[in-house]
PDB file of C-alpha atoms in Angstrom:
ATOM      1  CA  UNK F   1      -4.030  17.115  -5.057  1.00 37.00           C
ATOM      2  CA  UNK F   2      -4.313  16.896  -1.065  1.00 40.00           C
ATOM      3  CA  UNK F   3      -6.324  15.514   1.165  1.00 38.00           C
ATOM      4  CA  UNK F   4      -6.490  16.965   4.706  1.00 37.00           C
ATOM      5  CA  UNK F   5      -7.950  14.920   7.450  1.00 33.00           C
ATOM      6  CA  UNK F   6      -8.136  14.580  11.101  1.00 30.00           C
ATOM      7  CA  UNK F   7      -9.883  13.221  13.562  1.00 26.00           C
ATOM      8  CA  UNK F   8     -13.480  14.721  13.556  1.00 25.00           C
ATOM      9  CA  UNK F   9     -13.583  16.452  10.811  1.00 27.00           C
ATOM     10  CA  UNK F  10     -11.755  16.721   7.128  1.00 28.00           C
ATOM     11  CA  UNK F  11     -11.590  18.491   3.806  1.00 29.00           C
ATOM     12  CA  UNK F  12     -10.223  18.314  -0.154  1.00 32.00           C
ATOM     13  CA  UNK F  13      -7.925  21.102  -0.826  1.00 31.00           C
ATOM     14  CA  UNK F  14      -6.860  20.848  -4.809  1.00 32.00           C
ATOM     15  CA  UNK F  15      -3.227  22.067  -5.677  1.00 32.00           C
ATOM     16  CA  UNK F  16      -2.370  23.619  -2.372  1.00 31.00           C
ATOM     17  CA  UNK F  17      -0.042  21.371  -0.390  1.00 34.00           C
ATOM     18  CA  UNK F  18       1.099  17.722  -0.077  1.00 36.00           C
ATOM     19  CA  UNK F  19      -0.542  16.411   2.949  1.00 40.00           C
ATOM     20  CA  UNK F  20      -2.920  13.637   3.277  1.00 41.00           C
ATOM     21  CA  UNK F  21      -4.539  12.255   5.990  1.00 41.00           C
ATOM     22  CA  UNK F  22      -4.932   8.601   6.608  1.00 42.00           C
ATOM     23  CA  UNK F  23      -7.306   6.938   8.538  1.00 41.00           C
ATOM     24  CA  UNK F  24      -5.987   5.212  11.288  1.00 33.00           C
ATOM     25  CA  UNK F  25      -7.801   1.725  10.869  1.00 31.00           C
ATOM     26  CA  UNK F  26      -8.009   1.180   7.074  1.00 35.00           C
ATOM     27  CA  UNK F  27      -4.013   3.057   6.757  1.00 35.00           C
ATOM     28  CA  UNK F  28      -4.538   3.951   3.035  1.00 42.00           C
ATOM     29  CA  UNK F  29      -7.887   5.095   2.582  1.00 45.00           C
ATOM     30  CA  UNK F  30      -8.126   8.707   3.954  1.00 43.00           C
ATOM     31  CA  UNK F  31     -11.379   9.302   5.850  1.00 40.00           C
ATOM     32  CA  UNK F  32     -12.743  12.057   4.472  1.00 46.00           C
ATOM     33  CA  UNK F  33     -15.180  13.679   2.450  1.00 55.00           C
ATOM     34  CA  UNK F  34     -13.933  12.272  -0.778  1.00 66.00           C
ATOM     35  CA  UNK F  35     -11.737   9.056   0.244  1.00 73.00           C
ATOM     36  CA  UNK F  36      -9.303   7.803  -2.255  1.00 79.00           C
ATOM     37  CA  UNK F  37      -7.541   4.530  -1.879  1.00 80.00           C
ATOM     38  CA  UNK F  38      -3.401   4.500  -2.837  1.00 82.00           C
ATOM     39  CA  UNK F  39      -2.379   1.448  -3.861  1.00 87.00           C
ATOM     40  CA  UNK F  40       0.823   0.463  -5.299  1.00 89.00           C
ATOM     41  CA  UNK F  41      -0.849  -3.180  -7.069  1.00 88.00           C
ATOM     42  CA  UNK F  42      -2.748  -0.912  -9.305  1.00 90.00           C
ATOM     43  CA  UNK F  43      -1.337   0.328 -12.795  1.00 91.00           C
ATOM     44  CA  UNK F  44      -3.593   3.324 -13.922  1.00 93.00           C
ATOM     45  CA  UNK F  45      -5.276   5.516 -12.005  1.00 91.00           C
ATOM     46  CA  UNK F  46      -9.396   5.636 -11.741  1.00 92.00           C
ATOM     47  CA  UNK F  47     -12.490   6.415 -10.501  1.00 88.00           C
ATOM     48  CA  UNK F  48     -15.297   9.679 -10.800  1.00 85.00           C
ATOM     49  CA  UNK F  49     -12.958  12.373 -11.509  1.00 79.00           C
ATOM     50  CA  UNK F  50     -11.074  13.306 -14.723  1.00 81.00           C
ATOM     51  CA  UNK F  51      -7.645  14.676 -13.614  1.00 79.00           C
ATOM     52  CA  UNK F  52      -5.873  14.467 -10.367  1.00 78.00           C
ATOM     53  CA  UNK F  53      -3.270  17.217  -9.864  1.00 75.00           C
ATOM     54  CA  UNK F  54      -0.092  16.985  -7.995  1.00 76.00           C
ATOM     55  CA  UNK F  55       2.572  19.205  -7.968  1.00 74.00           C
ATOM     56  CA  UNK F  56       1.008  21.519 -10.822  1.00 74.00           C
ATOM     57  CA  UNK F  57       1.036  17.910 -12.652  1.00 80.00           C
ATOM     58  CA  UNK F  58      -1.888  16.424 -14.097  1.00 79.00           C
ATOM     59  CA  UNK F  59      -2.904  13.045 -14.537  1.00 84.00           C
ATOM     60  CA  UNK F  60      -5.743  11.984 -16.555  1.00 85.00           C
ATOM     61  CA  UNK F  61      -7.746   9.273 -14.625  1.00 87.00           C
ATOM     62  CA  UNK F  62      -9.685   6.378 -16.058  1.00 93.00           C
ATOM     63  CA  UNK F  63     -13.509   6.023 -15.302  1.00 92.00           C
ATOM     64  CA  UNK F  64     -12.790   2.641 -14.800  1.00 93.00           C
ATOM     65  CA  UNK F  65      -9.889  -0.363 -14.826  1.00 92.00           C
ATOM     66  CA  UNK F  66      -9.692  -3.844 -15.546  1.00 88.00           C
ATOM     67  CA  UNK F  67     -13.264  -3.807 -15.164  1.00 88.00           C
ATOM     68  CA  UNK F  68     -13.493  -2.041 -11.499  1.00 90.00           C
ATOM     69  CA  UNK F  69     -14.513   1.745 -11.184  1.00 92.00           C
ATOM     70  CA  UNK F  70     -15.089   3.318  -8.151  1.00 89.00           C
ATOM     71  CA  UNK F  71     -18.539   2.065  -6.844  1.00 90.00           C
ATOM     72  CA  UNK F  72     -16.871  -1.500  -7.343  1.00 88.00           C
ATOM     73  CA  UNK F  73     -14.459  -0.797  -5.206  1.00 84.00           C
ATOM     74  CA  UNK F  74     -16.582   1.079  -2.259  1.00 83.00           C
ATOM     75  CA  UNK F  75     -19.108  -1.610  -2.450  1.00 82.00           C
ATOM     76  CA  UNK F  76     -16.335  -4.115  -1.477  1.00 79.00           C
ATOM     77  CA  UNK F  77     -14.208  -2.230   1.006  1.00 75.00           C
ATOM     78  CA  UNK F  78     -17.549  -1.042   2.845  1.00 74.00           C
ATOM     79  CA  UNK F  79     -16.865   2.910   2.439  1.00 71.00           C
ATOM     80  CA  UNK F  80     -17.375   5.384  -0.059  1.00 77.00           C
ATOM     81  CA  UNK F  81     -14.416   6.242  -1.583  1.00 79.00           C
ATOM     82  CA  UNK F  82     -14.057   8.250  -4.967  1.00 82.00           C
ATOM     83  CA  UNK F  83     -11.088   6.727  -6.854  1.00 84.00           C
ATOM     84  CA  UNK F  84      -7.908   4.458  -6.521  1.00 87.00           C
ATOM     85  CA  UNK F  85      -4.409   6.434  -7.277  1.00 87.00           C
ATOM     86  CA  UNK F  86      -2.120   4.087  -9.066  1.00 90.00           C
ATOM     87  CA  UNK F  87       1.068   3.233  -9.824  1.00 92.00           C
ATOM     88  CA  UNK F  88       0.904   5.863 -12.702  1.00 91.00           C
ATOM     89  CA  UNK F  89       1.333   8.649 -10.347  1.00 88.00           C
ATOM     90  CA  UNK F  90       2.896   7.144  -7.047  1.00 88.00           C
ATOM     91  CA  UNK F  91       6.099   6.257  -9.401  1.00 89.00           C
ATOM     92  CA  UNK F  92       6.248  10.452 -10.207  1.00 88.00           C
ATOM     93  CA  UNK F  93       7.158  11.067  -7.103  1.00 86.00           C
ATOM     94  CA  UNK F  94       8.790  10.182  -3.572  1.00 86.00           C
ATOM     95  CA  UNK F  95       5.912   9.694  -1.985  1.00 83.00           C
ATOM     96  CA  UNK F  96       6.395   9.896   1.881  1.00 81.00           C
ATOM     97  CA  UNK F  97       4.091   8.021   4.403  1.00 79.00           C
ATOM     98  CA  UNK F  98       4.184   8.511   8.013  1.00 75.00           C
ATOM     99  CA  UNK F  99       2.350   6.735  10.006  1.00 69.00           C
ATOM    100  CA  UNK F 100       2.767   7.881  13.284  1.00 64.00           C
ATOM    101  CA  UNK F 101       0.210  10.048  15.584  1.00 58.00           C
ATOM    102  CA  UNK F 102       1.223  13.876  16.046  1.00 53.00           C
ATOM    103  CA  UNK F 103       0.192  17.320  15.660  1.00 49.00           C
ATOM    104  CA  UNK F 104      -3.734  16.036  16.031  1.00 44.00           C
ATOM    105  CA  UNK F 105      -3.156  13.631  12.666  1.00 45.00           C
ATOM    106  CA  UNK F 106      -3.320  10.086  12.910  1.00 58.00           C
ATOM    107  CA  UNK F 107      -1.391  10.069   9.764  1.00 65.00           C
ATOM    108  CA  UNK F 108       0.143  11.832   6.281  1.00 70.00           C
ATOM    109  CA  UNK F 109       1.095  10.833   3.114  1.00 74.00           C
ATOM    110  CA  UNK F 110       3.324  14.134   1.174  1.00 77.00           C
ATOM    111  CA  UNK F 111       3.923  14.141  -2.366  1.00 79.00           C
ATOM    112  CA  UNK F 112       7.636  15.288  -2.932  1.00 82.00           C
ATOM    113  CA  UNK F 113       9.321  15.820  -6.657  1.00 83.00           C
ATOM    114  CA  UNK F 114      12.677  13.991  -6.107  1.00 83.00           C
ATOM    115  CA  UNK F 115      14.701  17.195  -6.434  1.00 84.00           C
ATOM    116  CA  UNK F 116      12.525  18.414  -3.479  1.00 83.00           C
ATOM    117  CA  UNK F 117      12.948  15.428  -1.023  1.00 79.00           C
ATOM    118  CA  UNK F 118      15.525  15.349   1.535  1.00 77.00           C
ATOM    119  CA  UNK F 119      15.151  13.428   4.925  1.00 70.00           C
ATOM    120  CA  UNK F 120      14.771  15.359   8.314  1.00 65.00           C
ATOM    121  CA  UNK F 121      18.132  15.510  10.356  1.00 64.00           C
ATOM    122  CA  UNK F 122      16.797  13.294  12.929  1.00 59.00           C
ATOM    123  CA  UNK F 123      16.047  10.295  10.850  1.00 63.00           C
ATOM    124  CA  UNK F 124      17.767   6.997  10.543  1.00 70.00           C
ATOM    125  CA  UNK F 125      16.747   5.770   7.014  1.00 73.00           C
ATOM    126  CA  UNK F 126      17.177   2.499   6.186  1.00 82.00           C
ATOM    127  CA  UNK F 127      17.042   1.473   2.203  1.00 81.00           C
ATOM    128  CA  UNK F 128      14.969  -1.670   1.115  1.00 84.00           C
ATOM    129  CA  UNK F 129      15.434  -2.512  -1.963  1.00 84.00           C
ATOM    130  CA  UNK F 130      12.885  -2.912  -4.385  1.00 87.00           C
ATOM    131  CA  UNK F 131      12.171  -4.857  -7.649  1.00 88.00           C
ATOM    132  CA  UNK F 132       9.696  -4.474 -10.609  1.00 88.00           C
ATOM    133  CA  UNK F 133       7.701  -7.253 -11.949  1.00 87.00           C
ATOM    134  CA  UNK F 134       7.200  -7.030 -15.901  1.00 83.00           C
ATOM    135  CA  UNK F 135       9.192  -3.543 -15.495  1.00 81.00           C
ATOM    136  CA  UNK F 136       5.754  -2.220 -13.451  1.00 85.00           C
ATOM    137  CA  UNK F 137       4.604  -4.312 -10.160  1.00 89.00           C
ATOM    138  CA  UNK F 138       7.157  -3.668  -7.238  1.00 91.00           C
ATOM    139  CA  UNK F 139       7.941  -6.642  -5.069  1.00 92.00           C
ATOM    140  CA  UNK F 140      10.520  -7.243  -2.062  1.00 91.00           C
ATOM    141  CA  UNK F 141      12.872 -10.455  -2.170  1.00 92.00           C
ATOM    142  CA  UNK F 142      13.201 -10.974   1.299  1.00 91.00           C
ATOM    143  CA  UNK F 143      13.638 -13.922   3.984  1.00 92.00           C
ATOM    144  CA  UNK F 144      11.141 -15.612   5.731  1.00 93.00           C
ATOM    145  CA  UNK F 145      11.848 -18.689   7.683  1.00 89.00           C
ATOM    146  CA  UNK F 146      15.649 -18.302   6.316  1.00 88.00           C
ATOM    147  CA  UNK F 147      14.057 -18.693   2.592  1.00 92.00           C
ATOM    148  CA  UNK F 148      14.383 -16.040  -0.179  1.00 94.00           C
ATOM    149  CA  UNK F 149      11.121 -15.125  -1.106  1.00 95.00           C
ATOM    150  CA  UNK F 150       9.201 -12.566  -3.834  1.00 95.00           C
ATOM    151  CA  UNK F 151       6.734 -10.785  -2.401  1.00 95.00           C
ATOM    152  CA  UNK F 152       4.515  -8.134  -3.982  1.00 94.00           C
ATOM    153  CA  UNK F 153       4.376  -4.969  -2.167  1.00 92.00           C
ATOM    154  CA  UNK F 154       0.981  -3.380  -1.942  1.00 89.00           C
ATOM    155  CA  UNK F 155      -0.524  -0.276   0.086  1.00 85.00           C
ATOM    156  CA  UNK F 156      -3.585  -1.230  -0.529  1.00 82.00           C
ATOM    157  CA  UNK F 157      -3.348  -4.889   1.023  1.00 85.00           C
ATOM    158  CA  UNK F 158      -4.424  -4.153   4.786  1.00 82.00           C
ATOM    159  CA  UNK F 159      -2.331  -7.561   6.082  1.00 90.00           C
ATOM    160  CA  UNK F 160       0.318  -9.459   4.131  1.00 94.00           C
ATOM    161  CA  UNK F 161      -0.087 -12.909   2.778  1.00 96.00           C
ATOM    162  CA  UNK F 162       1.737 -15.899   1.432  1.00 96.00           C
ATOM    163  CA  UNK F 163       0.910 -18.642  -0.647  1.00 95.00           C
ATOM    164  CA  UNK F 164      -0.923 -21.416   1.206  1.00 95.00           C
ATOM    165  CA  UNK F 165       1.681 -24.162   1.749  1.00 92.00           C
ATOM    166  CA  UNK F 166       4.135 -21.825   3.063  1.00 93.00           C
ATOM    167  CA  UNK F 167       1.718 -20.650   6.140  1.00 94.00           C
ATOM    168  CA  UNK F 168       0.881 -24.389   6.882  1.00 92.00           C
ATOM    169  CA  UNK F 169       4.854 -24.644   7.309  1.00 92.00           C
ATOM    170  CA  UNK F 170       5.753 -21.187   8.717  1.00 93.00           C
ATOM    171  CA  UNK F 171       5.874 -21.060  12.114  1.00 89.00           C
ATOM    172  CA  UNK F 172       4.024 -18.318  13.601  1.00 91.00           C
ATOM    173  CA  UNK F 173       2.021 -16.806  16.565  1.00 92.00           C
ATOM    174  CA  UNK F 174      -1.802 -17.106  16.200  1.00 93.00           C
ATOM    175  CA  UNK F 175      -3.300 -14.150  15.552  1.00 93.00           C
ATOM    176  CA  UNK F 176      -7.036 -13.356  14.879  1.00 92.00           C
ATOM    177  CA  UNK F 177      -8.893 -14.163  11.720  1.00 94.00           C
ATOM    178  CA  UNK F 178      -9.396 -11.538   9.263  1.00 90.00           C
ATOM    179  CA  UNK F 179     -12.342 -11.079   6.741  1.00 87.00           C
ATOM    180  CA  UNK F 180     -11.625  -9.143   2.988  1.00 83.00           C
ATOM    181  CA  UNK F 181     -13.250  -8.791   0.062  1.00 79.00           C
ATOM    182  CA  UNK F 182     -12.072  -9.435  -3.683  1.00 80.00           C
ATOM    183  CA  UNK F 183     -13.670  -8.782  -6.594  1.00 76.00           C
ATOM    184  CA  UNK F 184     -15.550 -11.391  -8.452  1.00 75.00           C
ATOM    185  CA  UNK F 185     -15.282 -13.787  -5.639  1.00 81.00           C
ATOM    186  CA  UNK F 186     -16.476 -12.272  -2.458  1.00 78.00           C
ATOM    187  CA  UNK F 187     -15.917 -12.203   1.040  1.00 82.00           C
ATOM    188  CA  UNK F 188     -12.872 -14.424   2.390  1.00 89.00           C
ATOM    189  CA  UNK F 189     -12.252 -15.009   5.612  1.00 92.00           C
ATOM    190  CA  UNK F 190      -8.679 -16.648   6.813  1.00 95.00           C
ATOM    191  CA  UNK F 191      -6.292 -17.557   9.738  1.00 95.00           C
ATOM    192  CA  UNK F 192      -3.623 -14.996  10.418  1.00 96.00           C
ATOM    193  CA  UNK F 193      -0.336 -15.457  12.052  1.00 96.00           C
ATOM    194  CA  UNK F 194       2.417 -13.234  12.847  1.00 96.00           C
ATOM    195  CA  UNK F 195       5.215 -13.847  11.157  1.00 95.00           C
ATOM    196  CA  UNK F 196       9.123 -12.807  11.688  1.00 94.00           C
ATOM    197  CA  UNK F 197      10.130 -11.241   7.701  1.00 94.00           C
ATOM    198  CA  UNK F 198      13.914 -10.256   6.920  1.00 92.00           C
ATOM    199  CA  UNK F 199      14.567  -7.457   4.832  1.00 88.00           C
ATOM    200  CA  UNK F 200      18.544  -7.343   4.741  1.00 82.00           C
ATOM    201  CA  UNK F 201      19.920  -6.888   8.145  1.00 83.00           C
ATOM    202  CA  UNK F 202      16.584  -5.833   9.425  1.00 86.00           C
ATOM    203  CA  UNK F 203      13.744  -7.612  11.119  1.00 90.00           C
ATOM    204  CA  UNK F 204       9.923  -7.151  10.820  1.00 90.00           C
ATOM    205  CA  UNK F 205       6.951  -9.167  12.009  1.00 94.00           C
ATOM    206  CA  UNK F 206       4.305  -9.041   9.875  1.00 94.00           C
ATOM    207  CA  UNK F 207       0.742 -10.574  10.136  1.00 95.00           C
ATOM    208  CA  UNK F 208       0.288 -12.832   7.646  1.00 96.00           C
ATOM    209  CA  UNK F 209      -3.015 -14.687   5.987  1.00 96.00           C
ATOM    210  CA  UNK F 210      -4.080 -16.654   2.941  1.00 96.00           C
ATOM    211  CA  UNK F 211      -5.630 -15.744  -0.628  1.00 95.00           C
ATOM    212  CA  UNK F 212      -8.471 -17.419  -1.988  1.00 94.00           C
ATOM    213  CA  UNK F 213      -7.711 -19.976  -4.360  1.00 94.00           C
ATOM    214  CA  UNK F 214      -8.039 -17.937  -7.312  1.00 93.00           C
ATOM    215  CA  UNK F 215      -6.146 -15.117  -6.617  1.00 93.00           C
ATOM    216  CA  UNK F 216      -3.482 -17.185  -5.001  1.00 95.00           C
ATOM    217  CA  UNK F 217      -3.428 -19.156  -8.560  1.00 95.00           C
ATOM    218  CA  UNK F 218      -2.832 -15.822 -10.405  1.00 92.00           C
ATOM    219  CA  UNK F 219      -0.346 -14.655  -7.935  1.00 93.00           C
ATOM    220  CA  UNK F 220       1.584 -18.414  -7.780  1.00 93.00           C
ATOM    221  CA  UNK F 221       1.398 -18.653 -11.225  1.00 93.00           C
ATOM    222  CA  UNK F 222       1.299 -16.050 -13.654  1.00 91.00           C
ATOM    223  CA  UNK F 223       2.865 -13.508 -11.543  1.00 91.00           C
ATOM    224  CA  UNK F 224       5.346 -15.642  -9.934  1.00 94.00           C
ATOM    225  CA  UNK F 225       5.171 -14.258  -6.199  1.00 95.00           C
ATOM    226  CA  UNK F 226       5.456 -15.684  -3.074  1.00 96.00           C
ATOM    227  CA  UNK F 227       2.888 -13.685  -1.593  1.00 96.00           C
ATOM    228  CA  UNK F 228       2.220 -10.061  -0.743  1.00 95.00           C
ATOM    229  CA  UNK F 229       3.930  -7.213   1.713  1.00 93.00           C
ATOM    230  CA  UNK F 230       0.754  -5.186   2.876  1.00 89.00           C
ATOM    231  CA  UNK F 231       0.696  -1.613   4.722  1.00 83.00           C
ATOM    232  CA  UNK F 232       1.432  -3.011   8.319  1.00 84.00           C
ATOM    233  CA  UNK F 233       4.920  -2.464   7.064  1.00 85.00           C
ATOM    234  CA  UNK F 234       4.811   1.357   7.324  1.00 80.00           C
ATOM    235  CA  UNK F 235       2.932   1.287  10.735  1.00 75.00           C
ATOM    236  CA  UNK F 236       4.305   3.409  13.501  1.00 76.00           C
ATOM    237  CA  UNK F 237       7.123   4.767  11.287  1.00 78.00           C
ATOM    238  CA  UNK F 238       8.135   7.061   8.375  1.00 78.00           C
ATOM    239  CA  UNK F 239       8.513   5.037   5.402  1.00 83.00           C
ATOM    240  CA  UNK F 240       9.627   7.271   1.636  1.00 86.00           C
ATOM    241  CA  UNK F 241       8.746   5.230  -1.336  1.00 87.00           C
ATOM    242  CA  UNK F 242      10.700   6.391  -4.210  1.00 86.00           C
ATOM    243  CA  UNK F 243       9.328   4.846  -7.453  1.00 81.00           C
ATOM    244  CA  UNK F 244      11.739   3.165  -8.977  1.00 73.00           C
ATOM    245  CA  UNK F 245      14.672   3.701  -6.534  1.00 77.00           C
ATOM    246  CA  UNK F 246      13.111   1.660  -4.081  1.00 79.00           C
ATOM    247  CA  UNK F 247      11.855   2.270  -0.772  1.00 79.00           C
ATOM    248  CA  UNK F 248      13.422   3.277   2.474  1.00 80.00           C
ATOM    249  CA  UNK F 249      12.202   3.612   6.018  1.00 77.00           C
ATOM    250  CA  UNK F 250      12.909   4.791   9.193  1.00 71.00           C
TER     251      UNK F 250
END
């Protein structure tokens, strides 16, 4: 499956190549005629389609999960989009974001078969390694404010966040407020901050916000996370995520 888009204009094209376009404002959720959101928190596939090809692979796709479908999901991002690709296919494949303007795209996602992938001579990967919650959710241990700390990695979190006693204690440059939307509780609005992260040897400031109670309970709690990595961290760069190898970025 591919998704072309650019700035004015866009289009589908099934089983032809491996470019996607992202929008440049919401990162993950490609601005076209049929939008479809990537997100690396979500297990199964879903939304108003039965199969999603890739690579002359198909993938059957649930009408619905954990109680969400599609119109759930549009209604609470505020755009039309017509499914959510999950973990089920994004762990297939190296799957190969770059964020960066050029060649009249604000941005491309390509699906590669690991056998296929191999980095362009000019890059300067650097490997991040990741881990897998219950054998499924990826998360980062990384350092923030010199402590170790397990944070869920998700494409389809717009900013980062961390529990809410940590960003009382973090220091951090003020940053604007941000509004989101979660399902079954509504709109939540919260401070950001942006906040220096350490992955290895390398440094990346993130912005950072809190959960609402709930889902900070669930996240605390039963998943046993720190907080969440969103998409900033593949603005403005190539970034390959490789499934269960990890990630790496450049």
């Amino acid at each position: 499956m591919v998704i072309k888009s650019g700035y004015y204009d866009s289009e589908i094209i099934l089983n032809d190549s491996e470019r996607i376009g992202i929008e440049k404002n919401l990162y993950l959720e490609t601005y076209t005629k049929k939008r479809f959101l990537i997100s690396t928190s979500v297990l199964k596939s879903f939304g108003d389609l039965k199969i999603i090809e890739i690579k002359g692979e198909r993938f059957k796709v649930l009408p619905s999960y954990m109680g969400v479908d599609a119109k759930t999901v549009s209604r609470e991002l505020g755009h039309s989009i017509k499914g959510v690709i999950g973990l089920d296919i994004l762990n297939r494949f190296y799957t190969v974001f770059r964020l960066k303007e050029e060649n009249g795209m604000r941005g491309n996602i390509f699906f590669y078969t690991p056998s296929e992938y191999s980095p362009s001579e000019d890059s300067k990967l650097i490997k991040l390694n990741l881990n897998f919650k219950n054998n499924v959710f990826p998360y980062f241990n990384l350092k923030i404010d010199k402590k170790e700390k397990r944070m869920l990695f998700d494409t389809g979190s717009f900013i980062s966040y961390i529990i809410s006693e940590e960003f009382l204690k973090i220091a951090g440059e003020e940053s604007d407020d941000f509004t989101d939307y979660y399902h079954g509780i509504g709109k939540h609005t919260t401070q950001t901050k942006i906040i220096k992260t350490k992955f290895g040897n390398l440094e990346i400031p993130l912005k950072f916000g809190t959960l609402p109670s709930a889902i900070e309970y669930h996240l605390k709690n039963l998943m046993r996370m720190d907080g969440i990595i969103g998409n900033e961290i593949l603005q403005g760069r190539e970034c390959v995520y490789m499934g269960r190898e990890g990630i790496v970025i450049n």
